[in-house]
PDB file of C-alpha atoms in Angstrom:
ATOM      1  CA  MET A  22     153.176  78.009 123.145  1.00  0.00           C
ATOM      2  CA  ARG A  23     155.652  75.284 122.113  1.00  0.00           C
ATOM      3  CA  ILE A  24     158.011  75.045 125.016  1.00  0.00           C
ATOM      4  CA  ILE A  25     158.766  71.342 125.651  1.00  0.00           C
ATOM      5  CA  GLN A  26     159.365  70.727 129.272  1.00  0.00           C
ATOM      6  CA  PRO A  27     162.592  68.779 129.934  1.00  0.00           C
ATOM      7  CA  ILE A  28     162.762  65.799 132.153  1.00  0.00           C
ATOM      8  CA  SER A  29     165.338  67.661 134.440  1.00  0.00           C
ATOM      9  CA  LEU A  30     166.476  71.205 134.157  1.00  0.00           C
ATOM     10  CA  PRO A  31     169.337  72.583 136.154  1.00  0.00           C
ATOM     11  CA  LEU A  32     169.438  76.382 136.451  1.00  0.00           C
ATOM     12  CA  LEU A  33     172.127  76.681 133.788  1.00  0.00           C
ATOM     13  CA  ALA A  34     170.137  74.465 131.372  1.00  0.00           C
ATOM     14  CA  CYS A  35     167.997  77.387 130.440  1.00  0.00           C
ATOM     15  CA  LEU A  36     170.580  77.704 127.707  1.00  0.00           C
ATOM     16  CA  LEU A  37     169.610  75.965 124.501  1.00  0.00           C
ATOM     17  CA  ARG A  38     171.095  72.489 124.083  1.00  0.00           C
ATOM     18  CA  LEU A  39     170.823  70.611 120.824  1.00  0.00           C
ATOM     19  CA  THR A  40     171.937  67.113 121.638  1.00  0.00           C
ATOM     20  CA  LEU A  41     170.699  63.565 121.967  1.00  0.00           C
ATOM     21  CA  GLY A  42     168.736  64.307 125.135  1.00  0.00           C
ATOM     22  CA  PHE A  43     165.572  65.661 123.786  1.00  0.00           C
ATOM     23  CA  THR A  44     162.321  64.782 125.465  1.00  0.00           C
ATOM     24  CA  THR A  45     161.312  62.915 122.290  1.00  0.00           C
ATOM     25  CA  THR A  46     163.371  61.736 119.351  1.00  0.00           C
ATOM     26  CA  SER A  47     160.945  63.458 116.955  1.00  0.00           C
ATOM     27  CA  ILE A  48     161.499  66.844 118.531  1.00  0.00           C
ATOM     28  CA  LYS A  49     165.266  66.334 118.246  1.00  0.00           C
ATOM     29  CA  LYS A  50     165.059  65.427 114.593  1.00  0.00           C
ATOM     30  CA  ALA A  51     162.546  68.219 113.763  1.00  0.00           C
ATOM     31  CA  TYR A  52     164.721  70.881 115.364  1.00  0.00           C
ATOM     32  CA  ASN A  53     167.928  69.871 113.612  1.00  0.00           C
ATOM     33  CA  HIS A  54     166.472  69.035 110.314  1.00  0.00           C
ATOM     34  CA  GLU A  55     164.843  72.307 110.068  1.00  0.00           C
ATOM     35  CA  LEU A  56     168.274  73.949 110.272  1.00  0.00           C
ATOM     36  CA  LEU A  57     169.607  71.486 107.778  1.00  0.00           C
ATOM     37  CA  LYS A  58     166.641  71.653 105.426  1.00  0.00           C
ATOM     38  CA  ASN A  59     166.801  75.418 105.116  1.00  0.00           C
ATOM     39  CA  TYR A  60     170.473  75.711 104.384  1.00  0.00           C
ATOM     40  CA  ARG A  61     172.319  72.597 103.593  1.00  0.00           C
ATOM     41  CA  LEU A  62     170.390  71.988 100.343  1.00  0.00           C
ATOM     42  CA  TYR A  63     170.503  75.338  98.800  1.00  0.00           C
ATOM     43  CA  SER A  64     173.898  76.765  99.990  1.00  0.00           C
ATOM     44  CA  SER A  65     175.827  77.878  96.957  1.00  0.00           C
ATOM     45  CA  ALA A  66     179.020  76.968  98.635  1.00  0.00           C
ATOM     46  CA  ALA A  67     177.768  73.452  99.314  1.00  0.00           C
ATOM     47  CA  ALA A  68     176.619  73.076  95.767  1.00  0.00           C
ATOM     48  CA  ASN A  69     180.179  73.715  94.626  1.00  0.00           C
ATOM     49  CA  ASN A  70     181.630  71.022  96.880  1.00  0.00           C
ATOM     50  CA  GLU A  71     183.284  68.167  94.992  1.00  0.00           C
ATOM     51  CA  GLY A  72     183.091  64.532  95.660  1.00  0.00           C
ATOM     52  CA  ASP A  73     182.856  63.588  99.268  1.00  0.00           C
ATOM     53  CA  SER A  74     183.816  66.933 100.611  1.00  0.00           C
ATOM     54  CA  PRO A  75     181.889  67.676 103.777  1.00  0.00           C
ATOM     55  CA  PHE A  76     179.666  70.561 104.417  1.00  0.00           C
ATOM     56  CA  THR A  77     181.407  72.905 106.854  1.00  0.00           C
ATOM     57  CA  ILE A  78     179.841  75.104 109.541  1.00  0.00           C
ATOM     58  CA  GLN A  79     181.735  77.693 111.562  1.00  0.00           C
ATOM     59  CA  ILE A  80     180.089  78.132 115.048  1.00  0.00           C
ATOM     60  CA  LEU A  81     180.923  81.514 116.591  1.00  0.00           C
ATOM     61  CA  MET A  82     180.915  81.771 120.430  1.00  0.00           C
ATOM     62  CA  SER A  83     182.771  83.064 123.416  1.00  0.00           C
ATOM     63  CA  ASP A  84     183.387  81.429 126.820  1.00  0.00           C
ATOM     64  CA  THR A  85     181.338  84.030 128.805  1.00  0.00           C
ATOM     65  CA  GLY A  86     179.791  81.386 131.059  1.00  0.00           C
ATOM     66  CA  GLY A  87     179.479  77.707 130.330  1.00  0.00           C
ATOM     67  CA  GLY A  88     176.403  77.669 128.146  1.00  0.00           C
ATOM     68  CA  HIS A  89     177.707  79.040 124.794  1.00  0.00           C
ATOM     69  CA  ARG A  90     180.436  76.404 124.337  1.00  0.00           C
ATOM     70  CA  ALA A  91     178.045  73.687 125.540  1.00  0.00           C
ATOM     71  CA  SER A  92     175.493  74.855 122.964  1.00  0.00           C
ATOM     72  CA  ALA A  93     178.193  74.827 120.262  1.00  0.00           C
ATOM     73  CA  ASN A  94     179.342  71.374 121.222  1.00  0.00           C
ATOM     74  CA  ALA A  95     175.764  70.138 121.290  1.00  0.00           C
ATOM     75  CA  LEU A  96     175.084  71.412 117.847  1.00  0.00           C
ATOM     76  CA  ARG A  97     178.209  69.710 116.591  1.00  0.00           C
ATOM     77  CA  ASP A  98     177.226  66.420 118.109  1.00  0.00           C
ATOM     78  CA  ALA A  99     173.623  66.637 116.924  1.00  0.00           C
ATOM     79  CA  PHE A 100     174.721  67.360 113.306  1.00  0.00           C
ATOM     80  CA  ASP A 101     177.157  64.429 113.488  1.00  0.00           C
ATOM     81  CA  THR A 102     174.314  62.131 114.736  1.00  0.00           C
ATOM     82  CA  LEU A 103     171.922  63.226 112.083  1.00  0.00           C
ATOM     83  CA  GLU A 104     174.434  63.404 109.178  1.00  0.00           C
ATOM     84  CA  PRO A 105     177.403  61.269 110.172  1.00  0.00           C
ATOM     85  CA  GLY A 106     180.576  62.271 108.435  1.00  0.00           C
ATOM     86  CA  LYS A 107     178.817  64.758 106.234  1.00  0.00           C
ATOM     87  CA  ILE A 108     179.104  67.889 108.309  1.00  0.00           C
ATOM     88  CA  LYS A 109     182.175  69.395 110.050  1.00  0.00           C
ATOM     89  CA  CYS A 110     181.876  72.078 112.641  1.00  0.00           C
ATOM     90  CA  ASP A 111     184.573  74.602 113.443  1.00  0.00           C
ATOM     91  CA  ILE A 112     183.813  75.981 117.002  1.00  0.00           C
ATOM     92  CA  VAL A 113     185.561  79.308 117.552  1.00  0.00           C
ATOM     93  CA  ASP A 114     185.858  81.461 120.596  1.00  0.00           C
ATOM     94  CA  ILE A 115     186.261  84.516 118.340  1.00  0.00           C
ATOM     95  CA  TYR A 116     186.987  87.044 121.021  1.00  0.00           C
ATOM     96  CA  THR A 117     189.581  85.063 122.831  1.00  0.00           C
ATOM     97  CA  GLU A 118     191.351  83.725 119.653  1.00  0.00           C
ATOM     98  CA  TYR A 119     191.028  86.784 117.470  1.00  0.00           C
ATOM     99  CA  GLY A 120     190.326  89.874 119.775  1.00  0.00           C
ATOM    100  CA  PRO A 121     193.093  92.266 118.854  1.00  0.00           C
ATOM    101  CA  PHE A 122     193.819  93.546 122.442  1.00  0.00           C
ATOM    102  CA  TRP A 123     192.484  93.841 125.936  1.00  0.00           C
ATOM    103  CA  PRO A 124     189.630  93.777 126.856  1.00  0.00           C
ATOM    104  CA  LEU A 125     188.321  92.296 123.606  1.00  0.00           C
ATOM    105  CA  ASN A 126     190.520  89.282 124.004  1.00  0.00           C
ATOM    106  CA  SER A 127     189.629  88.827 127.689  1.00  0.00           C
ATOM    107  CA  TYR A 128     185.877  88.586 127.625  1.00  0.00           C
ATOM    108  CA  PRO A 129     185.745  85.336 129.624  1.00  0.00           C
ATOM    109  CA  ALA A 130     187.892  86.795 132.497  1.00  0.00           C
ATOM    110  CA  MET A 131     185.766  89.942 132.495  1.00  0.00           C
ATOM    111  CA  TYR A 132     182.604  87.968 132.563  1.00  0.00           C
ATOM    112  CA  LYS A 133     183.752  86.150 135.732  1.00  0.00           C
ATOM    113  CA  ILE A 134     184.534  89.526 137.425  1.00  0.00           C
ATOM    114  CA  MET A 135     181.161  90.991 136.371  1.00  0.00           C
ATOM    115  CA  ALA A 136     179.419  87.776 137.591  1.00  0.00           C
ATOM    116  CA  GLU A 137     180.964  88.347 141.111  1.00  0.00           C
ATOM    117  CA  TYR A 138     179.873  91.956 141.217  1.00  0.00           C
ATOM    118  CA  SER A 139     176.240  92.142 140.078  1.00  0.00           C
ATOM    119  CA  PHE A 140     176.286  95.954 139.862  1.00  0.00           C
ATOM    120  CA  LEU A 141     178.982  95.848 137.142  1.00  0.00           C
ATOM    121  CA  TRP A 142     176.933  93.270 135.257  1.00  0.00           C
ATOM    122  CA  LYS A 143     173.741  95.295 135.581  1.00  0.00           C
ATOM    123  CA  GLY A 144     175.425  98.493 134.413  1.00  0.00           C
ATOM    124  CA  PHE A 145     177.165  96.837 131.469  1.00  0.00           C
ATOM    125  CA  TYR A 146     173.950  94.996 130.403  1.00  0.00           C
ATOM    126  CA  GLU A 147     171.652  98.012 130.745  1.00  0.00           C
ATOM    127  CA  PHE A 148     173.930 100.408 128.998  1.00  0.00           C
ATOM    128  CA  GLY A 149     174.599  98.028 126.203  1.00  0.00           C
ATOM    129  CA  SER A 150     170.875  97.708 125.634  1.00  0.00           C
ATOM    130  CA  THR A 151     170.391 101.419 124.978  1.00  0.00           C
ATOM    131  CA  PRO A 152     170.397 102.746 121.382  1.00  0.00           C
ATOM    132  CA  PHE A 153     173.602 104.599 122.063  1.00  0.00           C
ATOM    133  CA  GLY A 154     175.151 101.546 123.751  1.00  0.00           C
ATOM    134  CA  LEU A 155     174.256  99.342 120.807  1.00  0.00           C
ATOM    135  CA  TRP A 156     175.541 101.893 118.373  1.00  0.00           C
ATOM    136  CA  LEU A 157     178.810 102.320 120.321  1.00  0.00           C
ATOM    137  CA  ASN A 158     179.329  98.579 120.610  1.00  0.00           C
ATOM    138  CA  ASP A 159     178.957  98.114 116.798  1.00  0.00           C
ATOM    139  CA  PHE A 160     181.161 101.123 116.032  1.00  0.00           C
ATOM    140  CA  LEU A 161     184.028  99.939 118.264  1.00  0.00           C
ATOM    141  CA  LEU A 162     183.854  96.367 117.098  1.00  0.00           C
ATOM    142  CA  GLU A 163     183.852  97.297 113.416  1.00  0.00           C
ATOM    143  CA  THR A 164     186.693  99.829 113.967  1.00  0.00           C
ATOM    144  CA  PHE A 165     188.985  97.539 115.833  1.00  0.00           C
ATOM    145  CA  CYS A 166     187.889  93.931 115.056  1.00  0.00           C
ATOM    146  CA  PHE A 167     186.856  93.897 111.370  1.00  0.00           C
ATOM    147  CA  GLU A 168     190.264  92.718 110.050  1.00  0.00           C
ATOM    148  CA  PRO A 169     191.032  90.173 112.870  1.00  0.00           C
ATOM    149  CA  PHE A 170     187.462  88.761 112.777  1.00  0.00           C
ATOM    150  CA  LYS A 171     187.686  88.548 108.952  1.00  0.00           C
ATOM    151  CA  GLU A 172     190.757  86.446 109.374  1.00  0.00           C
ATOM    152  CA  CYS A 173     188.716  84.124 111.687  1.00  0.00           C
ATOM    153  CA  ILE A 174     185.764  83.884 109.207  1.00  0.00           C
ATOM    154  CA  GLU A 175     188.095  83.241 106.296  1.00  0.00           C
ATOM    155  CA  ARG A 176     190.003  80.508 108.001  1.00  0.00           C
ATOM    156  CA  ASP A 177     190.243  77.022 106.459  1.00  0.00           C
ATOM    157  CA  ALA A 178     189.778  74.864 109.512  1.00  0.00           C
ATOM    158  CA  PHE A 179     189.680  71.440 107.713  1.00  0.00           C
ATOM    159  CA  ASN A 180     192.237  71.997 104.939  1.00  0.00           C
ATOM    160  CA  LEU A 181     189.581  72.086 102.207  1.00  0.00           C
ATOM    161  CA  ASN A 182     190.900  75.300 100.660  1.00  0.00           C
ATOM    162  CA  ARG A 183     187.747  77.255 101.441  1.00  0.00           C
ATOM    163  CA  ARG A 184     186.083  79.018 104.388  1.00  0.00           C
ATOM    164  CA  ALA A 185     182.991  77.608 106.042  1.00  0.00           C
ATOM    165  CA  ASP A 186     179.858  76.952 104.008  1.00  0.00           C
ATOM    166  CA  MET A 187     177.636  78.278 106.732  1.00  0.00           C
ATOM    167  CA  VAL A 188     178.108  80.450 109.973  1.00  0.00           C
ATOM    168  CA  VAL A 189     176.166  79.788 113.170  1.00  0.00           C
ATOM    169  CA  SER A 190     176.139  82.236 116.116  1.00  0.00           C
ATOM    170  CA  VAL A 191     175.513  80.995 119.600  1.00  0.00           C
ATOM    171  CA  HIS A 192     176.571  84.253 121.345  1.00  0.00           C
ATOM    172  CA  PRO A 193     174.942  87.663 121.532  1.00  0.00           C
ATOM    173  CA  LEU A 194     178.027  89.522 120.298  1.00  0.00           C
ATOM    174  CA  THR A 195     178.578  87.582 117.193  1.00  0.00           C
ATOM    175  CA  GLN A 196     175.832  88.895 114.865  1.00  0.00           C
ATOM    176  CA  GLU A 197     176.318  92.400 113.522  1.00  0.00           C
ATOM    177  CA  LEU A 198     180.124  92.328 112.608  1.00  0.00           C
ATOM    178  CA  PRO A 199     180.227  88.712 111.251  1.00  0.00           C
ATOM    179  CA  LEU A 200     177.315  89.556 108.970  1.00  0.00           C
ATOM    180  CA  LYS A 201     179.165  92.698 107.651  1.00  0.00           C
ATOM    181  CA  ILE A 202     182.291  90.598 107.128  1.00  0.00           C
ATOM    182  CA  LEU A 203     180.445  87.873 105.177  1.00  0.00           C
ATOM    183  CA  SER A 204     178.906  90.644 102.947  1.00  0.00           C
ATOM    184  CA  HIS A 205     182.357  91.978 102.433  1.00  0.00           C
ATOM    185  CA  LEU A 206     183.771  88.548 101.575  1.00  0.00           C
ATOM    186  CA  ASP A 207     180.879  87.516  99.386  1.00  0.00           C
ATOM    187  CA  THR A 208     180.984  90.753  97.338  1.00  0.00           C
ATOM    188  CA  ASN A 209     184.856  90.759  96.994  1.00  0.00           C
ATOM    189  CA  GLY A 210     185.063  93.890  99.192  1.00  0.00           C
ATOM    190  CA  GLU A 211     182.381  95.881  97.428  1.00  0.00           C
ATOM    191  CA  SER A 212     179.962  96.068 100.329  1.00  0.00           C
ATOM    192  CA  ARG A 213     179.659  95.422 104.063  1.00  0.00           C
ATOM    193  CA  GLU A 214     175.899  95.870 104.055  1.00  0.00           C
ATOM    194  CA  ASN A 215     174.487  93.894 101.058  1.00  0.00           C
ATOM    195  CA  GLY A 216     175.214  90.969  98.864  1.00  0.00           C
ATOM    196  CA  ARG A 217     175.802  88.290 101.444  1.00  0.00           C
ATOM    197  CA  THR A 218     175.318  84.732 100.092  1.00  0.00           C
ATOM    198  CA  THR A 219     176.830  82.710 102.830  1.00  0.00           C
ATOM    199  CA  PRO A 220     174.024  81.434 105.119  1.00  0.00           C
ATOM    200  CA  PHE A 221     174.029  82.774 108.594  1.00  0.00           C
ATOM    201  CA  VAL A 222     171.954  81.433 111.518  1.00  0.00           C
ATOM    202  CA  THR A 223     171.587  82.596 115.107  1.00  0.00           C
ATOM    203  CA  VAL A 224     170.674  80.063 117.802  1.00  0.00           C
ATOM    204  CA  VAL A 225     169.551  82.035 120.929  1.00  0.00           C
ATOM    205  CA  THR A 226     170.695  80.307 124.051  1.00  0.00           C
ATOM    206  CA  ASP A 227     168.598  82.236 126.546  1.00  0.00           C
ATOM    207  CA  LEU A 228     165.085  81.472 127.543  1.00  0.00           C
ATOM    208  CA  GLY A 229     163.054  84.108 129.426  1.00  0.00           C
ATOM    209  CA  GLY A 230     164.766  87.211 128.107  1.00  0.00           C
ATOM    210  CA  ALA A 231     167.760  88.139 125.966  1.00  0.00           C
ATOM    211  CA  HIS A 232     170.007  91.119 125.182  1.00  0.00           C
ATOM    212  CA  PRO A 233     169.081  93.002 122.060  1.00  0.00           C
ATOM    213  CA  THR A 234     172.387  92.110 120.343  1.00  0.00           C
ATOM    214  CA  TRP A 235     171.130  88.588 119.894  1.00  0.00           C
ATOM    215  CA  PHE A 236     168.670  89.694 117.292  1.00  0.00           C
ATOM    216  CA  ASN A 237     169.680  91.014 113.878  1.00  0.00           C
ATOM    217  CA  PRO A 238     167.175  91.361 110.954  1.00  0.00           C
ATOM    218  CA  GLY A 239     170.017  90.548 108.512  1.00  0.00           C
ATOM    219  CA  VAL A 240     170.169  86.838 109.479  1.00  0.00           C
ATOM    220  CA  ASP A 241     168.661  84.027 107.480  1.00  0.00           C
ATOM    221  CA  LYS A 242     167.144  82.352 110.405  1.00  0.00           C
ATOM    222  CA  CYS A 243     166.908  83.034 114.154  1.00  0.00           C
ATOM    223  CA  PHE A 244     166.160  79.996 116.339  1.00  0.00           C
ATOM    224  CA  VAL A 245     164.382  80.808 119.667  1.00  0.00           C
ATOM    225  CA  PRO A 246     163.134  78.489 122.350  1.00  0.00           C
ATOM    226  CA  SER A 247     160.097  80.403 123.789  1.00  0.00           C
ATOM    227  CA  ASP A 248     157.327  82.822 123.128  1.00  0.00           C
ATOM    228  CA  ALA A 249     159.139  85.572 125.086  1.00  0.00           C
ATOM    229  CA  LEU A 250     162.229  85.209 122.840  1.00  0.00           C
ATOM    230  CA  TYR A 251     160.050  85.211 119.748  1.00  0.00           C
ATOM    231  CA  GLN A 252     158.717  88.566 120.786  1.00  0.00           C
ATOM    232  CA  CYS A 253     162.170  89.845 121.543  1.00  0.00           C
ATOM    233  CA  ALA A 254     163.119  88.998 118.011  1.00  0.00           C
ATOM    234  CA  ARG A 255     160.098  90.629 116.622  1.00  0.00           C
ATOM    235  CA  ASP A 256     160.854  93.749 118.708  1.00  0.00           C
ATOM    236  CA  ARG A 257     164.238  93.943 116.989  1.00  0.00           C
ATOM    237  CA  GLU A 258     162.597  93.776 113.499  1.00  0.00           C
ATOM    238  CA  VAL A 259     163.385  90.162 112.748  1.00  0.00           C
ATOM    239  CA  GLN A 260     160.515  89.031 110.497  1.00  0.00           C
ATOM    240  CA  PRO A 261     158.242  86.018 111.302  1.00  0.00           C
ATOM    241  CA  GLU A 262     159.577  84.034 108.376  1.00  0.00           C
ATOM    242  CA  GLN A 263     163.082  84.453 109.719  1.00  0.00           C
ATOM    243  CA  ILE A 264     162.199  83.081 113.188  1.00  0.00           C
ATOM    244  CA  VAL A 265     162.094  79.397 114.007  1.00  0.00           C
ATOM    245  CA  GLN A 266     160.662  78.574 117.474  1.00  0.00           C
ATOM    246  CA  TYR A 267     160.953  75.105 119.013  1.00  0.00           C
ATOM    247  CA  GLY A 268     160.951  73.875 122.563  1.00  0.00           C
ATOM    248  CA  LEU A 269     163.848  73.749 125.025  1.00  0.00           C
ATOM    249  CA  PRO A 270     165.769  70.510 124.577  1.00  0.00           C
ATOM    250  CA  ILE A 271     168.290  69.177 127.172  1.00  0.00           C
ATOM    251  CA  ARG A 272     171.459  67.222 126.670  1.00  0.00           C
ATOM    252  CA  LYS A 273     171.692  63.538 127.330  1.00  0.00           C
ATOM    253  CA  GLY A 274     172.280  62.721 130.987  1.00  0.00           C
TER     254      GLY A 274
END
């Protein structure tokens, strides 16, 4: 078991934080360089970059609680520390910014309501974990959000005349549809299921348990912080070679 116990751990810090505040510098470097090693060097998009053009990463999240944005910001800061000036991160609250209508564009507000009424949260979570709930979620998102989310993933955040070289998800509801959109873009519209070449990584920000939507066997790598989450990924047919398990880092105090 490779959980690294942090020096201090507030309740909310069970969310994965990739920042300067690791228990050891070597753990910090190992965690982040694993991500860079697997993707930065072989990305076809990065290979086509000219001159000093930076490698760009789009980080998908939504402000449902404080941890997802904190994790996205932490990733950005860690990349900048390890590769100063060479990596630019575009952090997007994809539902708030690109959701076509209510309630898709109001997830943060809905989250706050469900957090106040636990029975709502319990019902939403448990129904969404059933096979029918998972299918319904994917069907509705693909039906109503494919085009607006495609606009998000295609966006040129840094005026480099290209979309991001890699996509990283730090939210449970940004796996299935973004993967289909990337396949669609990478195959010039020929497929939503196959042919994706843009690297896609999930960084799971839960510790003891996680919703099934976190885990998609179509990702290149799935970063998990614990044995329990490793098993959750395996239960969702993510293969061992796709899973990267490290301890739980904390941000600098």
